[in-house]
mmCIF file of C-alpha atoms in Angstrom:
data_model
loop_
_atom_site.group_PDB
_atom_site.id
_atom_site.type_symbol
_atom_site.label_atom_id
_atom_site.label_comp_id
_atom_site.label_asym_id
_atom_site.label_seq_id
_atom_site.Cartn_x
_atom_site.Cartn_y
_atom_site.Cartn_z
ATOM 1 C CA MET A 1 7.184 7.862 -15.009
ATOM 2 C CA GLY A 2 6.336 10.732 -12.712
ATOM 3 C CA GLY A 3 4.167 9.120 -10.084
ATOM 4 C CA GLY A 4 1.726 11.838 -10.938
ATOM 5 C CA LEU A 5 -1.987 12.226 -10.890
ATOM 6 C CA SER A 6 -4.742 11.972 -13.435
ATOM 7 C CA LEU A 7 -8.394 12.579 -12.796
ATOM 8 C CA ILE A 8 -11.188 10.132 -13.532
ATOM 9 C CA LYS A 9 -14.579 11.810 -13.440
ATOM 10 C CA THR A 10 -17.824 9.892 -13.042
ATOM 11 C CA ASP A 11 -21.401 10.923 -12.450
ATOM 12 C CA PHE A 12 -21.115 9.961 -8.797
ATOM 13 C CA GLU A 13 -17.617 10.739 -7.610
ATOM 14 C CA GLN A 14 -14.180 12.002 -8.584
ATOM 15 C CA LEU A 15 -11.426 9.425 -8.547
ATOM 16 C CA GLU A 16 -7.696 9.963 -8.988
ATOM 17 C CA LYS A 17 -5.061 7.717 -10.480
ATOM 18 C CA ARG A 18 -1.403 7.241 -9.594
ATOM 19 C CA VAL A 19 1.251 5.164 -11.330
ATOM 20 C CA LEU A 20 3.776 3.988 -8.737
ATOM 21 C CA PRO A 21 6.733 1.610 -8.792
ATOM 22 C CA ARG A 22 6.239 -1.956 -7.624
ATOM 23 C CA TYR A 23 8.885 -3.960 -5.823
ATOM 24 C CA PRO A 24 9.236 -7.386 -7.481
ATOM 25 C CA LEU A 25 9.359 -9.351 -4.196
ATOM 26 C CA CYS A 26 6.559 -9.704 -1.641
ATOM 27 C CA TYR A 27 6.951 -11.393 1.737
ATOM 28 C CA LEU A 28 3.300 -11.075 2.782
ATOM 29 C CA THR A 29 1.709 -14.257 1.450
ATOM 30 C CA PHE A 30 -1.447 -16.321 1.838
ATOM 31 C CA LYS A 31 -1.239 -20.125 1.636
ATOM 32 C CA GLU A 32 -4.632 -21.736 1.169
ATOM 33 C CA THR A 33 -5.524 -25.285 2.190
ATOM 34 C CA LYS A 34 -4.873 -26.770 -1.278
ATOM 35 C CA GLY A 35 -1.278 -25.552 -1.124
ATOM 36 C CA MET A 36 -1.501 -22.595 -3.508
ATOM 37 C CA VAL A 37 0.578 -19.613 -2.358
ATOM 38 C CA PHE A 38 -0.654 -16.115 -3.232
ATOM 39 C CA GLU A 39 1.047 -12.744 -2.883
ATOM 40 C CA VAL A 40 -1.058 -10.264 -0.920
ATOM 41 C CA ARG A 41 -1.382 -7.187 -3.129
ATOM 42 C CA GLU A 42 -3.904 -5.273 -0.995
ATOM 43 C CA ILE A 43 -5.282 -5.823 2.477
ATOM 44 C CA SER A 44 -7.791 -4.077 4.728
ATOM 45 C CA LEU A 45 -9.608 -4.937 7.929
ATOM 46 C CA THR A 46 -12.378 -6.654 5.929
ATOM 47 C CA GLY A 47 -10.626 -8.411 3.038
ATOM 48 C CA MET A 48 -7.680 -8.641 0.688
ATOM 49 C CA GLN A 49 -6.620 -8.933 -2.943
ATOM 50 C CA LEU A 50 -4.405 -11.888 -3.849
ATOM 51 C CA CYS A 51 -2.179 -12.602 -6.841
ATOM 52 C CA LEU A 52 -1.174 -16.111 -7.934
ATOM 53 C CA LYS A 53 2.202 -15.998 -9.659
ATOM 54 C CA ASN A 54 2.174 -19.592 -10.916
ATOM 55 C CA GLY A 55 -0.677 -21.925 -11.825
ATOM 56 C CA ASP A 56 -4.404 -21.439 -12.284
ATOM 57 C CA ILE A 57 -6.834 -20.115 -9.698
ATOM 58 C CA GLU A 58 -9.202 -22.919 -8.734
ATOM 59 C CA TYR A 59 -11.819 -20.726 -7.058
ATOM 60 C CA GLY A 60 -14.949 -19.084 -8.409
ATOM 61 C CA GLU A 61 -17.006 -16.189 -7.141
ATOM 62 C CA GLY A 62 -18.811 -17.075 -3.906
ATOM 63 C CA ALA A 63 -16.512 -19.992 -3.017
ATOM 64 C CA PRO A 64 -15.305 -20.361 0.578
ATOM 65 C CA ILE A 65 -11.548 -20.111 1.065
ATOM 66 C CA LYS A 66 -9.358 -20.980 4.041
ATOM 67 C CA GLY A 67 -5.668 -20.619 4.709
ATOM 68 C CA SER A 68 -2.974 -18.811 6.611
ATOM 69 C CA LEU A 69 -1.511 -15.351 6.195
ATOM 70 C CA HIS A 70 2.298 -15.367 6.561
ATOM 71 C CA TRP A 71 4.402 -12.276 7.220
ATOM 72 C CA ILE A 72 8.071 -12.723 8.166
ATOM 73 C CA GLY A 73 7.600 -15.187 11.001
ATOM 74 C CA GLN A 74 4.014 -14.244 11.892
ATOM 75 C CA ASN A 75 0.921 -16.237 10.922
ATOM 76 C CA LEU A 76 -2.817 -15.582 10.965
ATOM 77 C CA ASP A 77 -5.447 -18.215 10.067
ATOM 78 C CA ILE A 78 -8.160 -16.831 7.795
ATOM 79 C CA GLN A 79 -11.556 -17.934 6.533
ATOM 80 C CA GLY A 80 -13.216 -15.954 3.802
ATOM 81 C CA VAL A 81 -15.398 -15.833 0.695
ATOM 82 C CA VAL A 82 -14.168 -15.155 -2.839
ATOM 83 C CA ARG A 83 -15.868 -12.005 -4.158
ATOM 84 C CA TRP A 84 -14.302 -11.790 -7.616
ATOM 85 C CA VAL A 85 -11.726 -13.481 -9.844
ATOM 86 C CA LYS A 86 -9.862 -11.724 -12.674
ATOM 87 C CA GLY A 87 -7.039 -13.584 -14.409
ATOM 88 C CA ASN A 88 -4.415 -14.465 -11.804
ATOM 89 C CA ARG A 89 -6.040 -12.326 -9.089
ATOM 90 C CA LEU A 90 -8.906 -12.711 -6.693
ATOM 91 C CA GLY A 91 -10.541 -10.632 -4.021
ATOM 92 C CA LEU A 92 -11.897 -12.118 -0.822
ATOM 93 C CA SER A 93 -13.806 -10.844 2.176
ATOM 94 C CA PHE A 94 -12.999 -12.092 5.659
ATOM 95 C CA GLU A 95 -15.472 -14.019 7.739
ATOM 96 C CA GLY A 96 -15.741 -13.409 11.459
ATOM 97 C CA GLY A 97 -17.259 -9.934 11.471
ATOM 98 C CA GLU A 98 -16.063 -7.112 13.683
ATOM 99 C CA SER A 99 -14.201 -9.382 16.093
ATOM 100 C CA PHE A 100 -11.998 -10.745 13.298
ATOM 101 C CA SER A 101 -11.478 -7.225 11.910
ATOM 102 C CA LYS A 102 -9.953 -6.329 15.284
ATOM 103 C CA ILE A 103 -7.603 -9.312 15.018
ATOM 104 C CA VAL A 104 -6.506 -8.174 11.550
ATOM 105 C CA GLY A 105 -6.032 -4.672 12.993
ATOM 106 C CA LEU A 106 -3.618 -6.058 15.579
ATOM 107 C CA PHE A 107 -1.776 -8.096 12.947
ATOM 108 C CA MET A 108 -1.488 -4.972 10.761
ATOM 109 C CA SER A 109 -0.914 -2.536 13.622
ATOM 110 C CA PRO A 110 1.176 0.631 13.062
ATOM 111 C CA GLU A 111 3.905 -0.855 15.270
ATOM 112 C CA ASN A 112 3.996 -4.086 13.258
ATOM 113 C CA ILE A 113 4.007 -2.260 9.927
ATOM 114 C CA ALA A 114 6.785 0.067 11.108
ATOM 115 C CA THR A 115 8.878 -2.907 12.239
ATOM 116 C CA HIS A 116 8.633 -4.461 8.771
ATOM 117 C CA MET A 117 9.240 -1.177 6.920
ATOM 118 C CA LYS A 118 12.497 -1.309 4.996
ATOM 119 C CA ALA A 119 14.219 1.022 2.577
ATOM 120 C CA ILE A 120 14.072 -0.159 -1.030
ATOM 121 C CA PRO A 121 17.404 0.278 -2.878
ATOM 122 C CA PHE A 122 15.558 1.408 -5.982
ATOM 123 C CA LEU A 123 18.672 2.853 -7.613
ATOM 124 C CA GLU A 124 19.846 -0.751 -7.961
ATOM 125 C CA LEU A 125 16.651 -1.869 -9.689
ATOM 126 C CA GLU A 126 16.874 -2.457 -13.398
ATOM 127 C CA TYR A 127 13.819 -0.452 -14.366
ATOM 128 C CA GLU A 128 12.553 3.101 -14.559
ATOM 129 C CA ILE A 129 11.612 4.935 -11.361
ATOM 130 C CA PRO A 130 9.725 8.241 -10.841
ATOM 131 C CA ALA A 131 11.734 11.409 -11.392
ATOM 132 C CA ASN A 132 13.035 13.029 -8.179
ATOM 133 C CA LEU A 133 11.986 10.063 -6.021
ATOM 134 C CA ASP A 134 14.479 10.158 -3.148
ATOM 135 C CA LEU A 135 13.279 7.557 -0.638
ATOM 136 C CA TRP A 136 11.046 4.509 -0.857
ATOM 137 C CA PHE A 137 10.072 2.437 2.176
ATOM 138 C CA ARG A 138 7.952 -0.692 1.984
ATOM 139 C CA ALA A 139 6.362 -3.228 4.326
ATOM 140 C CA ASP A 140 5.041 -5.586 1.641
ATOM 141 C CA GLY A 141 1.256 -5.764 1.081
ATOM 142 C CA PRO A 142 -0.012 -3.137 3.532
ATOM 143 C CA ALA A 143 2.386 -0.209 3.230
ATOM 144 C CA ASP A 144 4.450 1.976 0.886
ATOM 145 C CA LEU A 145 6.042 5.345 1.655
ATOM 146 C CA PHE A 146 7.376 7.432 -1.245
ATOM 147 C CA ILE A 147 9.299 10.690 -0.686
ATOM 148 C CA TRP A 148 10.281 13.151 -3.411
ATOM 149 C CA LYS A 149 12.871 15.943 -3.121
ATOM 150 C CA TYR A 150 13.734 19.034 -5.113
ATOM 151 C CA ASN A 151 17.231 19.262 -6.564
ATOM 152 C CA ASP A 152 18.221 21.333 -3.515
ATOM 153 C CA GLU A 153 17.272 18.345 -1.289
ATOM 154 C CA ALA A 154 14.119 19.959 0.137
ATOM 155 C CA LEU A 155 11.126 17.602 0.376
ATOM 156 C CA PHE A 156 8.277 18.564 -1.921
ATOM 157 C CA LYS A 157 5.964 15.528 -1.867
ATOM 158 C CA PHE A 158 5.255 12.285 -0.072
ATOM 159 C CA GLN A 159 2.677 9.545 -0.598
ATOM 160 C CA ILE A 160 1.706 6.832 1.870
ATOM 161 C CA ILE A 161 -0.401 3.744 1.186
ATOM 162 C CA LEU A 162 -1.390 1.928 4.380
ATOM 163 C CA MET A 163 -3.647 -1.071 3.825
ATOM 164 C CA ASN A 164 -6.482 0.549 1.826
ATOM 165 C CA TYR A 165 -5.758 4.120 3.010
ATOM 166 C CA PHE A 166 -4.002 6.755 0.939
ATOM 167 C CA VAL A 167 -2.361 9.913 2.318
ATOM 168 C CA GLU A 168 -0.510 12.510 0.277
ATOM 169 C CA TRP A 169 1.143 15.871 0.911
ATOM 170 C CA GLU A 170 2.596 18.112 -1.797
ATOM 171 C CA ASP A 171 4.280 21.477 -1.475
ATOM 172 C CA GLY A 172 1.903 24.249 -2.574
ATOM 173 C CA ILE A 173 -1.094 21.882 -2.640
ATOM 174 C CA GLY A 174 -1.349 20.496 0.870
ATOM 175 C CA LEU A 175 -2.595 17.335 2.495
ATOM 176 C CA ILE A 176 -5.258 14.896 1.301
ATOM 177 C CA THR A 177 -6.546 11.501 2.410
ATOM 178 C CA GLY A 178 -8.330 8.861 0.397
ATOM 179 C CA THR A 179 -9.297 5.228 -0.005
ATOM 180 C CA VAL A 180 -7.684 2.837 -2.483
ATOM 181 C CA ARG A 181 -10.321 1.564 -4.912
ATOM 182 C CA THR A 182 -8.273 -0.555 -7.315
ATOM 183 C CA GLN A 183 -4.661 -1.554 -7.777
ATOM 184 C CA ARG A 184 -3.403 -3.416 -10.825
ATOM 185 C CA SER A 185 -0.083 -4.220 -12.461
ATOM 186 C CA LEU A 186 0.806 -2.414 -15.682
ATOM 187 C CA ASP A 187 2.306 -4.422 -18.535
ATOM 188 C CA ASN A 188 5.479 -2.438 -19.177
ATOM 189 C CA PRO A 189 8.695 -4.241 -20.190
ATOM 190 C CA LEU A 190 10.869 -1.386 -18.879
ATOM 191 C CA SER A 191 9.452 -1.102 -15.400
ATOM 192 C CA GLU A 192 7.509 -2.719 -12.603
ATOM 193 C CA GLN A 193 4.489 -0.464 -12.059
ATOM 194 C CA ASP A 194 1.136 -0.450 -10.363
ATOM 195 C CA GLU A 195 -1.767 1.731 -11.354
ATOM 196 C CA VAL A 196 -3.542 2.795 -8.177
ATOM 197 C CA VAL A 197 -7.002 4.372 -8.359
ATOM 198 C CA PHE A 198 -8.326 5.984 -5.207
ATOM 199 C CA LYS A 199 -11.141 8.214 -4.054
ATOM 200 C CA VAL A 200 -10.161 11.450 -2.346
ATOM 201 C CA ASP A 201 -12.058 12.145 0.865
ATOM 202 C CA GLU A 202 -14.152 15.316 0.708
ATOM 203 C CA GLN A 203 -12.576 16.276 4.018
ATOM 204 C CA ARG A 204 -9.354 14.880 5.446
ATOM 205 C CA VAL A 205 -10.045 11.863 7.669
ATOM 206 C CA GLU A 206 -8.231 12.202 10.992
ATOM 207 C CA SER A 207 -8.137 8.440 11.670
ATOM 208 C CA LYS A 208 -6.169 7.893 8.436
ATOM 209 C CA LEU A 209 -3.764 10.685 9.324
ATOM 210 C CA GLN A 210 -3.330 9.275 12.825
ATOM 211 C CA PHE A 211 -2.616 5.814 11.428
ATOM 212 C CA ALA A 212 0.039 7.306 9.135
ATOM 213 C CA ARG A 213 1.557 9.322 12.002
ATOM 214 C CA ASP A 214 1.719 6.221 14.195
ATOM 215 C CA VAL A 215 3.507 4.230 11.490
ATOM 216 C CA ILE A 216 6.017 7.011 10.778
ATOM 217 C CA THR A 217 6.656 7.595 14.487
ATOM 218 C CA ASN A 218 7.417 3.905 15.022
ATOM 219 C CA ILE A 219 9.939 3.611 12.179
ATOM 220 C CA SER A 220 13.338 3.501 13.866
ATOM 221 C CA GLU A 221 15.776 6.355 13.257
ATOM 222 C CA GLU A 222 18.238 3.736 12.037
ATOM 223 C CA LYS A 223 15.939 3.377 9.035
ATOM 224 C CA LEU A 224 14.484 6.890 8.668
ATOM 225 C CA ASP A 225 16.403 10.040 9.605
ATOM 226 C CA SER A 226 14.850 11.961 12.511
ATOM 227 C CA THR A 227 14.746 15.213 10.506
ATOM 228 C CA ILE A 228 12.642 13.552 7.811
ATOM 229 C CA LYS A 229 10.455 11.804 10.425
ATOM 230 C CA ASN A 230 9.750 15.123 12.124
ATOM 231 C CA PHE A 231 8.949 16.782 8.790
ATOM 232 C CA LEU A 232 6.492 14.024 7.815
ATOM 233 C CA THR A 233 4.714 13.926 11.182
ATOM 234 C CA ARG A 234 4.424 17.724 11.200
ATOM 235 C CA LYS A 235 2.845 17.767 7.744
ATOM 236 C CA LEU A 236 0.529 14.894 8.725
ATOM 237 C CA ARG A 237 -0.956 17.099 11.440
ATOM 238 C CA GLY A 238 -2.451 19.265 8.695
#
């Protein structure tokens, strides 16, 4: 698995696809009022995608849903509406409008994400990982940072998923931003993988780059070496 790109062309837009490793544990969860506990697979300021590991989803499209978002000692009460159900997954939109979006923004702030970012010891995982992947940091549902190096240890690519934003830099290609459209698990007995489809922005979006810079800046140097931090923030300036 190379973590590479493939193009999906439509009549309306050009989408791109990535296959990325998935960590088997998730500490960002949503417990609804009936007691079902979902993993949060995607989250944005306006909604989230949930995955139920055990049992059957008891909600249909258009149903109201209430519960609490839990993230390593932090909780946020949520009311929403189910927008779709597919197998063991569902997507919901938050109620509360712009004021609640601001609350979610504080809960998923760059500082909070950076605090929860942790290095994944992927060399200890018992499945295939992308070639030349050197570092992988994760903060559960809202954030992944992947860093690739050449054999001489020079960085040649990094990818960042922050909530529903996507940022990527590659040596010789440059910097792009995008929006995550879909994310689904791939059925592969040798690996834990997600297929991520996103739309590349026609022009780089500064707010997405700033969000990524803020997260990287707030990761402690005990977790991420200052030389790498400086390299990433420099490239994220475009």
